[in-house]
mmCIF file of C-alpha atoms in Angstrom:
data_model
loop_
_atom_site.group_PDB
_atom_site.id
_atom_site.type_symbol
_atom_site.label_atom_id
_atom_site.label_comp_id
_atom_site.label_asym_id
_atom_site.label_seq_id
_atom_site.Cartn_x
_atom_site.Cartn_y
_atom_site.Cartn_z
ATOM 1 C CA MET A 1 191.042 -34.492 31.752
ATOM 2 C CA GLY A 2 191.895 -31.822 29.139
ATOM 3 C CA GLY A 3 193.373 -28.986 28.649
ATOM 4 C CA PRO A 4 195.338 -26.920 26.046
ATOM 5 C CA GLY A 5 196.857 -30.352 24.385
ATOM 6 C CA GLY A 6 193.659 -31.677 23.460
ATOM 7 C CA GLY A 7 191.906 -34.246 25.106
ATOM 8 C CA THR A 8 188.193 -34.620 26.500
ATOM 9 C CA GLY A 9 187.419 -31.718 28.865
ATOM 10 C CA GLY A 10 184.564 -33.495 30.178
ATOM 11 C CA LEU A 11 182.456 -36.150 30.502
ATOM 12 C CA ILE A 12 183.296 -39.418 28.329
ATOM 13 C CA ARG A 13 180.511 -40.082 26.339
ATOM 14 C CA ALA A 14 180.272 -44.332 25.767
ATOM 15 C CA MET A 15 177.636 -47.071 24.043
ATOM 16 C CA ALA A 16 176.798 -49.933 25.353
ATOM 17 C CA VAL A 17 176.082 -52.821 22.536
ATOM 18 C CA THR A 18 175.329 -55.997 23.304
ATOM 19 C CA VAL A 19 175.705 -58.409 20.500
ATOM 20 C CA SER A 20 173.636 -61.593 21.111
ATOM 21 C CA ASN A 21 171.560 -62.782 18.295
ATOM 22 C CA ARG A 22 168.976 -64.146 20.692
ATOM 23 C CA ALA A 23 168.927 -61.145 23.030
ATOM 24 C CA ALA A 24 168.343 -59.308 19.696
ATOM 25 C CA ALA A 25 165.495 -62.015 18.397
ATOM 26 C CA GLY A 26 164.203 -61.522 21.796
ATOM 27 C CA VAL A 27 164.524 -65.348 22.703
ATOM 28 C CA TYR A 28 165.893 -64.181 26.156
ATOM 29 C CA GLU A 29 166.295 -60.975 28.331
ATOM 30 C CA ASP A 30 169.719 -58.724 27.885
ATOM 31 C CA ARG A 31 171.966 -59.726 30.951
ATOM 32 C CA SER A 32 175.357 -58.508 29.733
ATOM 33 C CA GLY A 33 174.704 -55.195 28.518
ATOM 34 C CA PRO A 34 172.820 -53.802 31.729
ATOM 35 C CA VAL A 35 175.937 -54.524 33.718
ATOM 36 C CA LEU A 36 178.230 -52.688 30.846
ATOM 37 C CA VAL A 37 175.990 -49.540 31.549
ATOM 38 C CA GLU A 38 176.744 -49.585 34.732
ATOM 39 C CA MET A 39 180.285 -50.476 35.005
ATOM 40 C CA LEU A 40 180.637 -47.970 32.682
ATOM 41 C CA GLU A 41 178.320 -45.424 34.439
ATOM 42 C CA ASP A 42 180.681 -46.233 37.507
ATOM 43 C CA LEU A 43 183.840 -44.980 35.891
ATOM 44 C CA GLY A 44 182.020 -41.838 34.802
ATOM 45 C CA CYS A 45 181.026 -41.796 31.830
ATOM 46 C CA GLN A 46 177.774 -40.802 29.874
ATOM 47 C CA VAL A 47 176.622 -43.855 28.855
ATOM 48 C CA ASP A 48 173.555 -44.901 25.826
ATOM 49 C CA GLY A 49 172.518 -48.113 25.420
ATOM 50 C CA PRO A 50 172.803 -50.901 25.747
ATOM 51 C CA VAL A 51 171.688 -51.230 22.364
ATOM 52 C CA VAL A 52 171.318 -55.060 21.070
ATOM 53 C CA ILE A 53 172.290 -56.200 17.978
ATOM 54 C CA PRO A 54 172.598 -59.660 16.132
ATOM 55 C CA ASP A 55 176.204 -60.186 14.829
ATOM 56 C CA GLY A 56 178.049 -59.859 11.428
ATOM 57 C CA GLY A 57 176.904 -56.868 9.377
ATOM 58 C CA PRO A 58 174.789 -54.827 11.989
ATOM 59 C CA VAL A 59 178.007 -54.924 13.954
ATOM 60 C CA ALA A 60 180.303 -52.802 11.895
ATOM 61 C CA ALA A 61 177.202 -50.646 11.189
ATOM 62 C CA VAL A 62 176.675 -49.560 14.564
ATOM 63 C CA LEU A 63 180.440 -49.315 14.568
ATOM 64 C CA ARG A 64 180.268 -46.762 12.253
ATOM 65 C CA ASP A 65 177.450 -45.101 13.649
ATOM 66 C CA ALA A 66 178.793 -44.252 16.777
ATOM 67 C CA VAL A 67 181.881 -43.256 15.404
ATOM 68 C CA ALA A 68 180.426 -40.703 13.054
ATOM 69 C CA ALA A 69 178.287 -39.423 16.095
ATOM 70 C CA GLY A 70 181.575 -38.824 17.564
ATOM 71 C CA TYR A 71 181.873 -41.183 20.992
ATOM 72 C CA ASP A 72 184.775 -41.452 23.054
ATOM 73 C CA VAL A 73 184.355 -45.160 23.543
ATOM 74 C CA VAL A 74 181.927 -47.764 22.287
ATOM 75 C CA VAL A 75 182.079 -51.294 24.142
ATOM 76 C CA THR A 76 180.223 -54.417 23.157
ATOM 77 C CA SER A 77 179.843 -57.445 24.785
ATOM 78 C CA GLY A 78 179.353 -60.668 22.607
ATOM 79 C CA GLY A 79 180.041 -62.326 19.421
ATOM 80 C CA THR A 80 183.692 -63.613 20.776
ATOM 81 C CA GLY A 81 183.984 -66.616 20.918
ATOM 82 C CA LEU A 82 184.443 -69.779 18.536
ATOM 83 C CA THR A 83 180.647 -70.247 17.338
ATOM 84 C CA PRO A 84 179.860 -70.006 13.621
ATOM 85 C CA THR A 85 178.180 -67.243 14.294
ATOM 86 C CA ASP A 86 180.117 -64.952 16.416
ATOM 87 C CA ARG A 87 181.368 -62.461 13.855
ATOM 88 C CA THR A 88 181.965 -59.790 16.474
ATOM 89 C CA PRO A 89 186.269 -59.368 16.041
ATOM 90 C CA GLU A 90 185.903 -59.100 12.069
ATOM 91 C CA MET A 91 183.609 -56.490 11.603
ATOM 92 C CA THR A 92 185.349 -54.802 14.515
ATOM 93 C CA ARG A 93 188.542 -55.155 12.068
ATOM 94 C CA ARG A 94 186.425 -53.460 9.018
ATOM 95 C CA VAL A 95 186.104 -50.239 10.862
ATOM 96 C CA ILE A 96 188.878 -49.678 13.677
ATOM 97 C CA GLU A 97 192.055 -47.926 11.513
ATOM 98 C CA ARG A 98 193.872 -48.547 14.248
ATOM 99 C CA GLU A 99 194.768 -51.793 16.841
ATOM 100 C CA VAL A 100 195.260 -51.623 20.764
ATOM 101 C CA PRO A 101 196.674 -55.011 21.296
ATOM 102 C CA GLY A 102 197.627 -54.230 24.947
ATOM 103 C CA ILE A 103 194.129 -53.701 25.833
ATOM 104 C CA ALA A 104 192.558 -57.142 24.605
ATOM 105 C CA ASP A 105 195.600 -58.875 25.553
ATOM 106 C CA ALA A 106 195.540 -57.658 29.171
ATOM 107 C CA ILE A 107 191.572 -58.484 29.095
ATOM 108 C CA ARG A 108 192.082 -61.756 28.245
ATOM 109 C CA ALA A 109 195.172 -62.619 30.340
ATOM 110 C CA GLU A 110 193.116 -61.577 33.707
ATOM 111 C CA GLY A 111 190.141 -63.027 32.781
ATOM 112 C CA ARG A 112 192.137 -66.616 31.889
ATOM 113 C CA ALA A 113 193.832 -66.469 35.508
ATOM 114 C CA LEU A 114 189.529 -66.615 36.454
ATOM 115 C CA VAL A 115 187.949 -68.551 33.874
ATOM 116 C CA PRO A 116 190.402 -70.767 31.836
ATOM 117 C CA ALA A 117 187.793 -70.356 28.360
ATOM 118 C CA ALA A 118 188.714 -66.955 28.545
ATOM 119 C CA MET A 119 191.620 -67.611 26.442
ATOM 120 C CA LEU A 120 189.292 -68.648 23.585
ATOM 121 C CA SER A 121 187.690 -64.681 23.799
ATOM 122 C CA ARG A 122 188.815 -63.151 19.935
ATOM 123 C CA GLY A 123 187.743 -59.718 21.052
ATOM 124 C CA LEU A 124 189.634 -56.478 19.747
ATOM 125 C CA ALA A 125 190.452 -53.375 21.027
ATOM 126 C CA GLY A 126 191.516 -50.373 18.482
ATOM 127 C CA VAL A 127 190.484 -46.612 17.492
ATOM 128 C CA ALA A 128 188.187 -45.363 14.498
ATOM 129 C CA GLY A 129 188.816 -42.010 13.752
ATOM 130 C CA ARG A 130 188.372 -40.462 17.770
ATOM 131 C CA THR A 131 186.986 -43.558 19.655
ATOM 132 C CA LEU A 132 187.867 -46.158 21.359
ATOM 133 C CA VAL A 133 186.542 -49.741 20.647
ATOM 134 C CA VAL A 134 186.523 -52.269 23.193
ATOM 135 C CA ASN A 135 184.936 -55.864 21.982
ATOM 136 C CA LEU A 136 184.212 -57.862 25.447
ATOM 137 C CA PRO A 137 183.023 -61.695 26.232
ATOM 138 C CA GLY A 138 179.210 -61.926 25.750
ATOM 139 C CA SER A 139 178.905 -63.136 29.815
ATOM 140 C CA THR A 140 177.971 -60.976 32.899
ATOM 141 C CA GLY A 141 181.564 -62.658 34.063
ATOM 142 C CA GLY A 142 183.272 -61.675 30.770
ATOM 143 C CA VAL A 143 182.029 -57.887 31.193
ATOM 144 C CA ARG A 144 182.722 -57.034 34.431
ATOM 145 C CA ASP A 145 186.357 -58.442 34.466
ATOM 146 C CA GLY A 146 186.960 -56.954 30.604
ATOM 147 C CA MET A 147 185.469 -53.705 32.328
ATOM 148 C CA THR A 148 187.554 -53.775 35.211
ATOM 149 C CA VAL A 149 190.219 -53.628 33.303
ATOM 150 C CA LEU A 150 189.778 -51.186 30.857
ATOM 151 C CA GLY A 151 188.787 -49.270 33.395
ATOM 152 C CA ARG A 152 191.880 -48.954 34.452
ATOM 153 C CA VAL A 153 192.866 -47.090 31.685
ATOM 154 C CA LEU A 154 190.147 -45.766 29.868
ATOM 155 C CA ALA A 155 190.149 -42.103 30.360
ATOM 156 C CA HIS A 156 194.178 -42.219 29.714
ATOM 157 C CA ALA A 157 192.816 -44.001 26.244
ATOM 158 C CA VAL A 158 190.444 -41.382 25.663
ATOM 159 C CA ASP A 159 192.487 -38.295 26.112
ATOM 160 C CA GLN A 160 195.570 -39.583 24.545
ATOM 161 C CA ILE A 161 193.101 -40.454 21.348
ATOM 162 C CA ALA A 162 191.678 -37.239 21.546
ATOM 163 C CA GLY A 163 195.466 -35.688 21.810
ATOM 164 C CA GLY A 164 195.990 -35.409 24.751
ATOM 165 C CA ASP A 165 199.836 -35.628 26.384
ATOM 166 C CA HIS A 166 201.193 -38.053 27.905
ATOM 167 C CA PRO A 167 201.110 -37.404 31.830
ATOM 168 C CA ARG A 168 204.853 -36.182 33.514
ATOM 169 C CA PRO A 169 205.839 -37.825 36.556
ATOM 170 C CA PRO A 170 205.984 -34.763 39.304
ATOM 171 C CA GLY A 171 208.863 -32.488 38.958
ATOM 172 C CA ALA A 172 209.783 -33.867 35.511
#
């Protein structure tokens, strides 16, 4: 990746964030964050986290800090459902400048084939500064399914955000 036209030029710097009021309060152990970290590392990312925070304002604060710190990607797990405390998409929308609806739509579409309730996820994907932000569901299965989809485009998306050129077919 990388080169004269821009691009990352090295490892993708990633932050994994678990959004869970109960895990943040120590009521139970974060299970989805470690899965998220492992899958990001398997994609060749240099990963910080999982950072475990409650839903609401702390989500926007962590995302803003990650953008300011220059992370290439921040992936959140949790807070995307329909309960009154699920506010991760709303907090994400406050931080991102451009939505990338195709990522979130693809995650929901593929997940729905496996678990019909996946269509209830309100997760977003978008760009803030030079950081890609992606919301995944809070279950370990939702993280696995979502990361499988994201993994197919992550390096290309990060390269594009950093100013890389579109890949050209051979002979073009």
